[in-house]
CSV table of C-alpha atoms and ligand atoms in Angstrom, one decimal:
chain,number,residue,atom,x,y,z
Y,1,MET,CA,-23.1,-19.5,-1.6
Y,2,GLY,CA,-23.2,-18.2,2.0
Y,3,SER,CA,-23.2,-21.7,3.5
Y,4,ALA,CA,-19.8,-22.9,2.2
Y,5,SER,CA,-17.0,-22.6,4.7
Y,6,PRO,CA,-14.1,-20.2,3.7
Y,7,GLU,CA,-11.8,-23.1,3.0
Y,8,GLN,CA,-14.2,-24.3,0.3
Y,9,ARG,CA,-14.3,-21.0,-1.4
Y,10,ASP,CA,-11.9,-19.3,-3.8
Y,11,VAL,CA,-9.8,-16.2,-3.3
Y,12,ASP,CA,-8.5,-13.5,-5.6
Y,13,LEU,CA,-5.2,-12.0,-4.6
Y,14,HIS,CA,-4.7,-9.5,-7.4
Y,15,LEU,CA,-7.3,-6.8,-8.0
Y,16,HIS,CA,-7.3,-3.1,-9.1
Y,17,THR,CA,-9.5,-0.2,-8.2
Y,18,THR,CA,-10.1,3.4,-9.3
Y,19,TRP,CA,-7.1,4.3,-7.1
Y,20,SER,CA,-4.9,3.1,-10.0
Y,21,ASP,CA,-6.3,2.0,-13.4
Y,22,GLY,CA,-9.3,0.0,-12.3
Y,23,ARG,CA,-12.9,1.0,-12.9
Y,24,TRP,CA,-14.4,-0.1,-9.6
Y,25,SER,CA,-14.0,1.7,-6.3
Y,26,PRO,CA,-12.5,-0.4,-3.5
Y,27,GLY,CA,-16.0,-0.7,-2.0
Y,28,GLN,CA,-17.4,-2.0,-5.3
Y,29,VAL,CA,-14.5,-4.5,-5.6
Y,30,VAL,CA,-15.3,-5.9,-2.1
Y,31,ALA,CA,-19.0,-6.1,-2.9
Y,32,GLU,CA,-18.4,-7.9,-6.2
Y,33,ALA,CA,-16.1,-10.3,-4.4
Y,34,ALA,CA,-18.8,-11.0,-1.9
Y,35,ALA,CA,-21.4,-11.4,-4.6
Y,36,ARG,CA,-19.2,-14.1,-6.2
Y,37,GLY,CA,-18.7,-15.9,-2.9
Y,38,LEU,CA,-15.0,-15.3,-2.6
Y,39,ALA,CA,-13.6,-15.9,0.8
Y,40,ALA,CA,-10.7,-13.5,0.6
Y,41,ILE,CA,-9.2,-10.9,-1.7
Y,42,SER,CA,-6.3,-8.5,-1.9
Y,43,ILE,CA,-6.5,-5.0,-3.4
Y,44,THR,CA,-3.2,-4.5,-5.2
Y,45,ASP,CA,-3.2,-1.1,-7.0
Y,46,HIS,CA,-0.2,0.0,-9.0
Y,47,ASP,CA,2.2,1.9,-6.8
Y,48,VAL,CA,-0.6,3.4,-4.6
Y,49,LEU,CA,-2.1,2.5,-1.2
Y,50,GLY,CA,-5.0,4.9,-1.1
Y,51,GLY,CA,-7.7,2.4,-1.7
Y,52,LEU,CA,-6.9,0.0,1.1
Y,53,ARG,CA,-8.7,1.9,3.9
Y,54,GLU,CA,-12.0,1.8,2.0
Y,55,GLY,CA,-11.5,-1.9,1.2
Y,56,HIS,CA,-11.1,-2.7,4.9
Y,57,GLN,CA,-14.1,-0.6,5.9
Y,58,MET,CA,-16.3,-2.7,3.6
Y,59,ALA,CA,-14.8,-6.0,4.3
Y,60,ALA,CA,-16.4,-7.1,7.6
Y,61,ALA,CA,-20.0,-6.2,6.5
Y,62,ALA,CA,-19.4,-8.0,3.2
Y,63,GLY,CA,-18.0,-11.1,4.9
Y,64,VAL,CA,-14.8,-11.1,2.8
Y,65,LYS,CA,-11.3,-11.1,4.2
Y,66,VAL,CA,-9.3,-8.2,2.7
Y,67,LEU,CA,-5.5,-8.3,2.6
Y,68,ASP,CA,-3.6,-5.1,2.2
Y,69,GLY,CA,-1.6,-5.2,-1.0
Y,70,VAL,CA,0.2,-3.2,-3.7
Y,71,GLU,CA,1.7,-3.9,-7.1
Y,72,LEU,CA,5.1,-2.2,-7.5
Y,73,THR,CA,6.3,-1.3,-11.0
Y,74,ALA,CA,10.0,-2.1,-10.9
Y,75,ASP,CA,13.0,-2.3,-13.1
Y,76,TRP,CA,14.7,-5.7,-13.5
Y,77,ASP,CA,17.9,-5.3,-15.6
Y,78,GLY,CA,16.1,-2.9,-18.0
Y,79,ARG,CA,12.8,-4.7,-18.1
Y,80,THR,CA,9.6,-3.8,-16.3
Y,81,VAL,CA,8.4,-6.2,-13.8
Y,82,HIS,CA,5.5,-6.0,-11.4
Y,83,ILE,CA,6.2,-7.1,-7.8
Y,84,LEU,CA,3.1,-7.8,-5.7
Y,85,GLY,CA,3.4,-6.9,-2.0
Y,86,HIS,CA,0.8,-8.7,0.2
Y,87,GLY,CA,0.3,-7.9,3.8
Y,88,ILE,CA,2.1,-4.6,3.8
Y,89,ASP,CA,1.6,-1.9,6.4
Y,90,PRO,CA,0.0,1.0,4.3
Y,91,GLY,CA,1.4,3.5,6.7
Y,92,HIS,CA,5.0,2.3,6.6
Y,93,PRO,CA,7.2,5.4,6.1
Y,94,ALA,CA,9.9,3.9,3.8
Y,95,LEU,CA,7.2,2.4,1.5
Y,96,THR,CA,5.1,5.6,1.4
Y,97,ALA,CA,8.2,7.7,0.7
Y,98,ALA,CA,9.2,5.5,-2.1
Y,99,LEU,CA,5.8,5.6,-3.7
Y,100,GLU,CA,5.7,9.4,-3.3
Y,101,ARG,CA,9.1,9.6,-5.1
Y,102,GLY,CA,7.8,7.4,-7.9
Y,103,ARG,CA,4.7,9.6,-8.3
Y,104,SER,CA,6.9,12.8,-8.6
Y,105,LEU,CA,9.2,11.0,-11.1
Y,106,MET,CA,6.1,10.0,-13.1
Y,107,GLY,CA,4.7,13.5,-12.9
Y,108,GLU,CA,7.9,15.0,-14.3
Y,109,HIS,CA,7.8,12.4,-17.1
Y,110,VAL,CA,4.3,13.3,-18.1
Y,111,GLU,CA,5.2,17.0,-18.1
Y,112,ARG,CA,8.2,16.3,-20.3
Y,113,VAL,CA,6.1,14.4,-22.8
Y,114,LEU,CA,3.4,17.0,-22.8
Y,115,ALA,CA,6.0,19.7,-23.4
Y,116,ALA,CA,7.5,17.7,-26.3
Y,117,LEU,CA,4.0,17.4,-27.9
Y,118,GLU,CA,3.3,21.0,-27.4
Y,119,ALA,CA,6.6,21.8,-29.2
Y,120,VAL,CA,5.4,20.0,-32.3
Y,121,GLY,CA,2.0,21.7,-32.2
Y,122,GLU,CA,0.1,18.7,-30.8
Y,123,PRO,CA,-0.8,19.6,-27.2
Y,124,LEU,CA,-2.7,17.1,-25.2
Y,125,SER,CA,-5.1,18.4,-22.6
Y,126,ALA,CA,-5.7,17.0,-19.1
Y,127,ALA,CA,-9.1,15.8,-20.5
Y,128,ASP,CA,-7.4,13.7,-23.2
Y,129,LEU,CA,-5.4,11.9,-20.6
Y,130,GLY,CA,-8.2,11.8,-18.0
Y,131,ARG,CA,-10.4,9.8,-20.4
Y,132,TYR,CA,-8.0,6.9,-19.9
Y,133,ARG,CA,-6.3,7.3,-16.6
Y,134,SER,CA,-7.8,10.1,-14.4
Y,135,ARG,CA,-5.9,9.2,-11.3
Y,136,TYR,CA,-3.0,7.3,-12.8
Y,137,PRO,CA,-1.3,9.2,-15.5
Y,138,GLY,CA,1.7,7.4,-17.0
Y,139,GLY,CA,3.3,6.2,-20.2
Y,140,ALA,CA,0.5,3.9,-21.2
Y,141,ALA,CA,-2.1,6.7,-20.8
Y,142,LEU,CA,0.1,9.1,-22.8
Y,143,VAL,CA,0.6,6.6,-25.7
Y,144,LEU,CA,-3.1,5.8,-25.8
Y,145,ALA,CA,-4.1,9.5,-25.8
Y,146,MET,CA,-1.5,10.2,-28.6
Y,147,VAL,CA,-2.9,7.4,-30.7
Y,148,GLN,CA,-6.5,8.3,-30.1
Y,149,ARG,CA,-6.0,11.9,-30.9
Y,150,GLY,CA,-4.3,11.0,-34.2
Y,151,VAL,CA,-1.0,12.7,-33.3
Y,152,LEU,CA,1.1,10.1,-35.0
Y,153,ARG,CA,-0.8,10.6,-38.3
Y,154,ARG,CA,-0.1,14.3,-38.3
Y,155,VAL,CA,3.4,14.5,-37.0
Y,156,SER,CA,5.9,13.3,-39.7
Y,157,ASP,CA,8.2,11.4,-37.3
Y,158,GLY,CA,6.1,10.5,-34.3
Y,159,LEU,CA,8.1,7.5,-33.3
Y,160,PRO,CA,10.6,9.3,-31.0
Y,161,LEU,CA,7.6,10.9,-29.3
Y,162,LEU,CA,6.0,7.5,-28.7
Y,163,ARG,CA,9.3,6.1,-27.4
Y,164,LEU,CA,9.7,9.1,-25.1
Y,165,ALA,CA,6.2,8.5,-23.7
Y,166,ALA,CA,6.7,4.8,-23.3
Y,167,ALA,CA,10.1,5.2,-21.5
Y,168,GLU,CA,8.5,5.6,-18.0
Y,169,PRO,CA,10.9,6.2,-15.2
Y,170,ARG,CA,11.2,3.5,-12.6
Y,171,ALA,CA,11.5,4.6,-9.0
Y,172,TYR,CA,12.8,1.3,-7.7
Y,173,THR,CA,14.6,-1.8,-9.0
Y,174,ALA,CA,13.1,-5.2,-8.4
Y,175,ARG,CA,15.5,-5.8,-5.5
Y,176,GLU,CA,14.6,-2.5,-3.9
Y,177,ALA,CA,10.9,-3.2,-4.4
Y,178,ILE,CA,11.3,-6.6,-2.6
Y,179,ARG,CA,13.2,-4.9,0.2
Y,180,LEU,CA,10.6,-2.1,0.6
Y,181,ILE,CA,7.8,-4.7,0.8
Y,182,HIS,CA,9.7,-6.7,3.4
Y,183,ARG,CA,10.4,-3.6,5.5
Y,184,ALA,CA,6.7,-2.8,5.4
Y,185,GLY,CA,5.9,-6.3,6.8
Y,186,GLY,CA,4.8,-7.7,3.5
Y,187,VAL,CA,5.5,-10.7,1.3
Y,188,ALA,CA,6.9,-10.1,-2.2
Y,189,SER,CA,5.7,-12.1,-5.3
Y,190,LEU,CA,6.5,-11.7,-9.0
Y,191,GLY,CA,3.4,-10.8,-10.9
Y,192,HIS,CA,2.4,-12.4,-14.2
Y,193,PRO,CA,5.9,-13.7,-15.1
Y,194,VAL,CA,4.8,-14.6,-18.7
Y,195,LYS,CA,4.7,-10.9,-19.5
Y,196,ILE,CA,8.4,-10.2,-18.7
Y,197,HIS,CA,9.7,-11.5,-22.0
Y,198,ARG,CA,7.1,-11.1,-24.7
Y,199,ASP,CA,8.5,-13.9,-26.9
Y,200,ARG,CA,9.4,-16.3,-24.1
Y,201,PRO,CA,6.6,-16.7,-21.5
Y,202,LEU,CA,8.2,-19.6,-19.6
Y,203,LEU,CA,11.1,-18.3,-17.6
Y,204,THR,CA,13.6,-20.8,-16.3
Y,205,ILE,CA,14.5,-21.5,-12.7
Y,206,GLY,CA,18.0,-20.2,-13.5
Y,207,GLU,CA,16.6,-16.9,-14.8
Y,208,LEU,CA,14.4,-16.4,-11.7
Y,209,GLU,CA,17.2,-17.3,-9.2
Y,210,PRO,CA,18.5,-13.7,-8.9
Y,211,LEU,CA,15.1,-12.5,-7.8
Y,212,VAL,CA,14.9,-15.3,-5.2
Y,213,ASP,CA,18.4,-14.3,-4.0
Y,214,ALA,CA,17.0,-10.8,-3.7
Y,215,GLY,CA,14.4,-12.2,-1.3
Y,216,LEU,CA,11.4,-12.9,-3.5
Y,217,ASP,CA,8.9,-15.0,-1.6
Y,218,GLY,CA,6.3,-16.0,-4.2
Y,219,ILE,CA,5.3,-16.1,-7.8
Y,220,GLU,CA,2.0,-15.8,-9.6
Y,221,VAL,CA,0.9,-19.2,-10.8
Y,222,TRP,CA,-2.8,-18.2,-11.4
Y,223,HIS,CA,-3.3,-15.2,-13.6
Y,224,VAL,CA,-5.7,-14.3,-16.4
Y,225,VAL,CA,-2.9,-14.5,-19.0
Y,226,HIS,CA,-1.7,-17.9,-17.8
Y,227,GLY,CA,-3.1,-20.8,-19.7
Y,228,PRO,CA,-2.8,-24.4,-18.3
Y,229,ALA,CA,0.7,-24.7,-19.7
Y,230,GLU,CA,1.9,-21.5,-18.0
Y,231,ARG,CA,0.2,-22.5,-14.7
Y,232,GLY,CA,1.8,-25.9,-14.8
Y,233,HIS,CA,5.2,-24.5,-15.5
Y,234,TYR,CA,5.1,-21.8,-12.8
Y,235,ALA,CA,3.7,-24.3,-10.2
Y,236,VAL,CA,6.7,-26.5,-10.9
Y,237,VAL,CA,9.1,-23.4,-10.7
Y,238,ALA,CA,7.5,-22.3,-7.5
Y,239,GLU,CA,8.0,-25.7,-5.9
Y,240,ALA,CA,11.6,-26.0,-7.1
Y,241,LEU,CA,12.5,-22.5,-5.9
Y,242,GLY,CA,10.6,-22.8,-2.6
Y,243,LEU,CA,8.3,-19.9,-3.5
Y,244,LEU,CA,4.7,-19.4,-2.6
Y,245,ALA,CA,2.2,-19.9,-5.4
Y,246,VAL,CA,0.0,-16.9,-5.5
Y,247,GLY,CA,-2.4,-15.4,-8.1
Y,248,GLY,CA,-5.6,-13.7,-9.0
Y,249,SER,CA,-7.6,-12.3,-11.9
Y,250,ASP,CA,-5.8,-8.9,-12.1
Y,251,CYS,CA,-9.4,-7.6,-12.6
Y,252,HIS,CA,-9.7,-3.9,-13.5
Y,253,GLY,CA,-13.5,-3.9,-13.4
Y,254,PRO,CA,-16.0,-4.5,-16.1
Y,255,ASP,CA,-14.5,-4.9,-19.5
Y,256,ARG,CA,-15.9,-3.6,-22.8
Y,257,THR,CA,-15.9,-7.0,-24.4
Y,258,ALA,CA,-16.2,-9.5,-21.5
Y,259,GLY,CA,-17.6,-9.6,-18.1
Y,260,PRO,CA,-15.5,-8.6,-15.1
Y,261,ARG,CA,-12.9,-11.3,-14.4
Y,262,ILE,CA,-12.8,-11.0,-10.6
Y,263,GLY,CA,-12.7,-14.5,-9.1
Y,264,SER,CA,-12.3,-16.2,-12.4
Y,265,GLN,CA,-8.9,-17.9,-11.7
Y,266,GLY,CA,-10.0,-20.5,-9.2
Y,267,VAL,CA,-7.3,-19.6,-6.7
Y,268,PRO,CA,-7.8,-22.0,-3.8
Y,269,TYR,CA,-8.2,-20.9,-0.2
Y,270,SER,CA,-5.0,-22.8,0.7
Y,271,ALA,CA,-3.0,-20.2,-1.4
Y,272,PHE,CA,-4.4,-17.5,0.9
Y,273,ASP,CA,-3.7,-19.5,4.0
Y,274,ARG,CA,0.0,-20.1,3.1
Y,275,LEU,CA,0.4,-16.5,2.1
Y,276,SER,CA,-1.1,-15.4,5.4
Y,277,ALA,CA,1.3,-17.6,7.4
Y,278,SER,CA,4.2,-16.2,5.4
Y,279,ILE,CA,3.1,-12.6,6.3
Y,280,VAL,CA,2.9,-13.5,10.0
Y,281,ALA,CA,6.5,-15.0,9.7
Y,282,ARG,CA,7.7,-11.8,8.0
Y,283,ARG,CA,6.2,-9.6,10.7
Y,284,VAL,CA,7.8,-11.8,13.4
Y,285,ALA,CA,11.1,-11.5,11.6
Y,286,ASN,CA,10.7,-7.7,11.5
Y,287,GLY,CA,10.1,-7.7,15.2
Y,288,VAL,CA,6.5,-6.6,14.8
Y,289,ARG,CA,3.7,-8.2,16.8
Y,290,ALA,CA,1.6,-10.2,14.2
T,1,ZN,ZN1,0.8,-6.2,-13.4
T,2,ZN,ZN1,-2.2,-5.9,-11.7
């Protein structure tokens, strides 16, 4: 696989590591990408930038281009959306401050839920949570731990506790997330749009226009939850709205039931090329030397 030129190889622009809820270290992700012959990847952990340095350190030796990224968990009119930021400067003060604020909000949320559980005689330990999300505690980890520990079977009315755990605070709106990514020199794309409305995976151009007005640059066309119909739909939407088509496997490492999905989406090198050009344009617009 080493003989094919980069342009003939695939890329994967959406990957997680142990810095959020993935099971591979950044170095392992880069090594796995190299083993699969990927030309370029982006590490896009949830609301954290800590894995980017290690990814870069491994990149040159592995022969894989690594683009700094992040996946911001944002609020869009009461719904949770994931905004991917590609090409961001991991040291940008406004971005790092916003992420820090988000972490402290989430920390308070976890404390609040743990206190509520303790009050009904069902305390969860750090170990209960750590089994699921050692570095990335949040609503999903709390809900999982509550279910696994059988809390809902013992507490007569557990529903409000579940709702409390699931009601994660959002540190930024989608508009703010896009602006943060832009200020940090990055390009903002809407992650896995099919997940926004559970019952309605194909969002219309009209529905997406407010995000485009807010500065959205791209949208995920390739994603592991997108079948051919979803890919086709969002490719048309991207074209119509003048958005970049981006995508990746959203791999979180080896799965219990299936093999790791890194590199599985067949994202062409041209998507990385166009994204890179857009990042350069953003940096020039920001007045930063590309
Ligand atoms: Zn996501
Ligand atoms: Zn993701």
